[in-house]
PDB file of C-alpha atoms in Angstrom:
ATOM      1  CA  MET Q   1      32.906 196.651 -22.814  1.00  0.00           C
ATOM      2  CA  LYS Q   2      30.293 196.856 -25.505  1.00  0.00           C
ATOM      3  CA  GLN Q   3      26.765 198.211 -25.157  1.00  0.00           C
ATOM      4  CA  ARG Q   4      25.147 194.924 -26.038  1.00  0.00           C
ATOM      5  CA  GLU Q   5      26.735 193.308 -22.973  1.00  0.00           C
ATOM      6  CA  PHE Q   6      24.675 195.587 -20.699  1.00  0.00           C
ATOM      7  CA  PHE Q   7      21.364 195.842 -22.510  1.00  0.00           C
ATOM      8  CA  ALA Q   8      19.541 195.006 -25.715  1.00  0.00           C
ATOM      9  CA  SER Q   9      16.621 196.668 -27.464  1.00  0.00           C
ATOM     10  CA  LEU Q  10      13.183 195.439 -26.561  1.00  0.00           C
ATOM     11  CA  LYS Q  11      11.313 194.917 -29.844  1.00  0.00           C
ATOM     12  CA  ASP Q  12       8.675 192.229 -29.283  1.00  0.00           C
ATOM     13  CA  LYS Q  13       5.191 193.810 -29.178  1.00  0.00           C
ATOM     14  CA  LYS Q  14       4.007 191.211 -26.663  1.00  0.00           C
ATOM     15  CA  HIS Q  15       6.767 192.145 -24.234  1.00  0.00           C
ATOM     16  CA  ILE Q  16       6.280 195.878 -24.779  1.00  0.00           C
ATOM     17  CA  ASP Q  17       2.546 195.601 -24.047  1.00  0.00           C
ATOM     18  CA  LEU Q  18       3.332 193.604 -20.917  1.00  0.00           C
ATOM     19  CA  VAL Q  19       5.705 196.304 -19.638  1.00  0.00           C
ATOM     20  CA  PHE Q  20       3.153 199.083 -20.152  1.00  0.00           C
ATOM     21  CA  LYS Q  21       0.155 197.135 -18.793  1.00  0.00           C
ATOM     22  CA  LYS Q  22       1.660 195.363 -15.781  1.00  0.00           C
ATOM     23  CA  GLY Q  23       5.010 197.068 -15.251  1.00  0.00           C
ATOM     24  CA  LEU Q  24       5.968 198.906 -12.090  1.00  0.00           C
ATOM     25  CA  LYS Q  25       7.157 202.523 -12.213  1.00  0.00           C
ATOM     26  CA  LEU Q  26      10.375 204.234 -11.180  1.00  0.00           C
ATOM     27  CA  TYR Q  27      10.849 207.986 -11.248  1.00  0.00           C
ATOM     28  CA  SER Q  28      13.763 210.352 -11.363  1.00  0.00           C
ATOM     29  CA  LYS Q  29      13.650 214.086 -11.981  1.00  0.00           C
ATOM     30  CA  ASN Q  30      13.566 213.831 -15.800  1.00  0.00           C
ATOM     31  CA  LEU Q  31      12.879 210.133 -16.439  1.00  0.00           C
ATOM     32  CA  LEU Q  32      10.046 207.685 -15.937  1.00  0.00           C
ATOM     33  CA  ALA Q  33      10.889 204.011 -16.146  1.00  0.00           C
ATOM     34  CA  ARG Q  34       8.420 201.132 -16.331  1.00  0.00           C
ATOM     35  CA  TYR Q  35       9.798 197.676 -15.707  1.00  0.00           C
ATOM     36  CA  ILE Q  36       8.876 194.062 -15.230  1.00  0.00           C
ATOM     37  CA  GLU Q  37      11.077 191.260 -13.955  1.00  0.00           C
ATOM     38  CA  VAL Q  38      11.567 188.321 -16.319  1.00  0.00           C
ATOM     39  CA  PRO Q  39      13.403 185.000 -16.083  1.00  0.00           C
ATOM     40  CA  SER Q  40      17.162 185.448 -16.145  1.00  0.00           C
ATOM     41  CA  ASN Q  41      18.894 185.854 -19.476  1.00  0.00           C
ATOM     42  CA  ARG Q  42      22.601 185.069 -19.280  1.00  0.00           C
ATOM     43  CA  PHE Q  43      23.456 187.308 -22.229  1.00  0.00           C
ATOM     44  CA  PHE Q  44      22.126 190.645 -20.946  1.00  0.00           C
ATOM     45  CA  PRO Q  45      20.311 191.800 -17.806  1.00  0.00           C
ATOM     46  CA  LEU Q  46      18.107 194.454 -19.469  1.00  0.00           C
ATOM     47  CA  GLY Q  47      15.795 194.560 -22.440  1.00  0.00           C
ATOM     48  CA  VAL Q  48      15.296 198.300 -22.967  1.00  0.00           C
ATOM     49  CA  LEU Q  49      12.677 200.259 -24.902  1.00  0.00           C
ATOM     50  CA  TRP Q  50      13.413 203.948 -25.495  1.00  0.00           C
ATOM     51  CA  ALA Q  51       9.910 205.467 -25.485  1.00  0.00           C
ATOM     52  CA  VAL Q  52      10.087 208.997 -26.871  1.00  0.00           C
ATOM     53  CA  PRO Q  53       6.689 210.674 -27.397  1.00  0.00           C
ATOM     54  CA  LYS Q  54       5.941 211.919 -30.908  1.00  0.00           C
ATOM     55  CA  LYS Q  55       4.294 215.132 -29.686  1.00  0.00           C
ATOM     56  CA  THR Q  56       5.990 218.274 -31.005  1.00  0.00           C
ATOM     57  CA  ARG Q  57       9.071 216.316 -32.078  1.00  0.00           C
ATOM     58  CA  THR Q  58      10.554 215.601 -35.465  1.00  0.00           C
ATOM     59  CA  ALA Q  59      12.057 212.193 -36.211  1.00  0.00           C
ATOM     60  CA  VAL Q  60      15.551 213.687 -36.117  1.00  0.00           C
ATOM     61  CA  GLU Q  61      14.987 215.089 -32.602  1.00  0.00           C
ATOM     62  CA  ARG Q  62      13.459 211.812 -31.358  1.00  0.00           C
ATOM     63  CA  ASN Q  63      16.362 209.768 -32.734  1.00  0.00           C
ATOM     64  CA  ARG Q  64      18.892 212.124 -31.175  1.00  0.00           C
ATOM     65  CA  LEU Q  65      17.168 211.827 -27.796  1.00  0.00           C
ATOM     66  CA  LYS Q  66      17.270 208.028 -28.089  1.00  0.00           C
ATOM     67  CA  ARG Q  67      21.022 208.154 -28.848  1.00  0.00           C
ATOM     68  CA  VAL Q  68      21.588 210.442 -25.869  1.00  0.00           C
ATOM     69  CA  MET Q  69      19.622 208.062 -23.606  1.00  0.00           C
ATOM     70  CA  ARG Q  70      21.501 204.988 -24.886  1.00  0.00           C
ATOM     71  CA  SER Q  71      24.812 206.726 -24.245  1.00  0.00           C
ATOM     72  CA  ALA Q  72      23.777 207.742 -20.714  1.00  0.00           C
ATOM     73  CA  MET Q  73      22.575 204.189 -19.992  1.00  0.00           C
ATOM     74  CA  PHE Q  74      25.843 202.700 -21.247  1.00  0.00           C
ATOM     75  CA  LEU Q  75      27.951 205.082 -19.164  1.00  0.00           C
ATOM     76  CA  ALA Q  76      25.786 204.540 -16.071  1.00  0.00           C
ATOM     77  CA  ALA Q  77      25.819 200.743 -16.421  1.00  0.00           C
ATOM     78  CA  GLY Q  78      29.567 200.751 -17.040  1.00  0.00           C
ATOM     79  CA  ASN Q  79      30.165 202.522 -13.740  1.00  0.00           C
ATOM     80  CA  MET Q  80      27.936 200.162 -11.752  1.00  0.00           C
ATOM     81  CA  ASP Q  81      29.352 196.970 -10.365  1.00  0.00           C
ATOM     82  CA  ASN Q  82      26.059 195.618  -9.027  1.00  0.00           C
ATOM     83  CA  LEU Q  83      24.306 194.852 -12.319  1.00  0.00           C
ATOM     84  CA  GLU Q  84      23.463 191.295 -11.407  1.00  0.00           C
ATOM     85  CA  ARG Q  85      23.052 188.769 -14.157  1.00  0.00           C
ATOM     86  CA  SER Q  86      20.838 186.576 -11.970  1.00  0.00           C
ATOM     87  CA  THR Q  87      17.849 188.849 -12.641  1.00  0.00           C
ATOM     88  CA  SER Q  88      16.670 190.254 -15.961  1.00  0.00           C
ATOM     89  CA  PHE Q  89      14.222 193.058 -16.622  1.00  0.00           C
ATOM     90  CA  TYR Q  90      12.240 194.498 -19.476  1.00  0.00           C
ATOM     91  CA  LEU Q  91      12.497 198.241 -19.101  1.00  0.00           C
ATOM     92  CA  ALA Q  92      10.779 201.147 -20.867  1.00  0.00           C
ATOM     93  CA  ILE Q  93      12.399 204.540 -20.347  1.00  0.00           C
ATOM     94  CA  ILE Q  94      10.327 207.643 -21.021  1.00  0.00           C
ATOM     95  CA  PRO Q  95      12.197 210.986 -20.853  1.00  0.00           C
ATOM     96  CA  ARG Q  96      10.967 214.489 -20.286  1.00  0.00           C
ATOM     97  CA  ILE Q  97      11.973 216.984 -22.947  1.00  0.00           C
ATOM     98  CA  GLU Q  98      14.441 218.594 -20.517  1.00  0.00           C
ATOM     99  CA  PHE Q  99      16.520 215.390 -20.360  1.00  0.00           C
ATOM    100  CA  GLU Q 100      18.272 216.149 -23.643  1.00  0.00           C
ATOM    101  CA  LYS Q 101      19.251 219.622 -22.436  1.00  0.00           C
ATOM    102  CA  LEU Q 102      20.982 218.360 -19.277  1.00  0.00           C
ATOM    103  CA  PRO Q 103      24.778 218.124 -19.124  1.00  0.00           C
ATOM    104  CA  GLU Q 104      26.059 214.609 -19.754  1.00  0.00           C
ATOM    105  CA  LYS Q 105      27.120 214.169 -16.128  1.00  0.00           C
ATOM    106  CA  GLU Q 106      23.549 214.794 -14.902  1.00  0.00           C
ATOM    107  CA  ARG Q 107      22.040 212.482 -17.551  1.00  0.00           C
ATOM    108  CA  VAL Q 108      24.357 209.675 -16.462  1.00  0.00           C
ATOM    109  CA  ALA Q 109      23.529 210.367 -12.798  1.00  0.00           C
ATOM    110  CA  GLU Q 110      19.796 210.081 -13.512  1.00  0.00           C
ATOM    111  CA  MET Q 111      20.276 206.817 -15.412  1.00  0.00           C
ATOM    112  CA  LYS Q 112      22.447 205.510 -12.599  1.00  0.00           C
ATOM    113  CA  PHE Q 113      19.701 206.430 -10.115  1.00  0.00           C
ATOM    114  CA  ILE Q 114      17.101 204.539 -12.182  1.00  0.00           C
ATOM    115  CA  LEU Q 115      19.363 201.469 -12.516  1.00  0.00           C
ATOM    116  CA  ALA Q 116      20.227 201.455  -8.797  1.00  0.00           C
ATOM    117  CA  ASP Q 117      16.538 201.758  -7.894  1.00  0.00           C
ATOM    118  CA  LEU Q 118      15.718 198.972 -10.345  1.00  0.00           C
ATOM    119  CA  MET Q 119      18.284 196.609  -8.827  1.00  0.00           C
ATOM    120  CA  LYS Q 120      17.154 197.501  -5.304  1.00  0.00           C
ATOM    121  CA  ASN Q 121      13.401 197.104  -5.978  1.00  0.00           C
ATOM    122  CA  GLY Q 122      13.589 194.277  -8.489  1.00  0.00           C
TER     123      GLY Q 122
END
């Protein structure tokens, strides 16, 4: 399966502001996720924003962290059978700096935890 079947990038400023102002929070050890439930979209269940802080980071490091997070999300979503298409979410994922240093297995486990919590709470 392709990445775009699981999630798409969230780019609309209106939607991004809504997620940060009214969104609920989910935590894992190295990730913070803010989300808001939206009317169902039959094409993808998640609109995702990869929010990497600019503090003490170069653009190259920030882009690498975003690629690592996208990969972990794709692998986690691919292993989950309960990603329901009846509910859609806008989701902002904010990593700690340590997230990039974790082994891939742990990164995928943390993403899977966030997605499972999202489906359970949402």
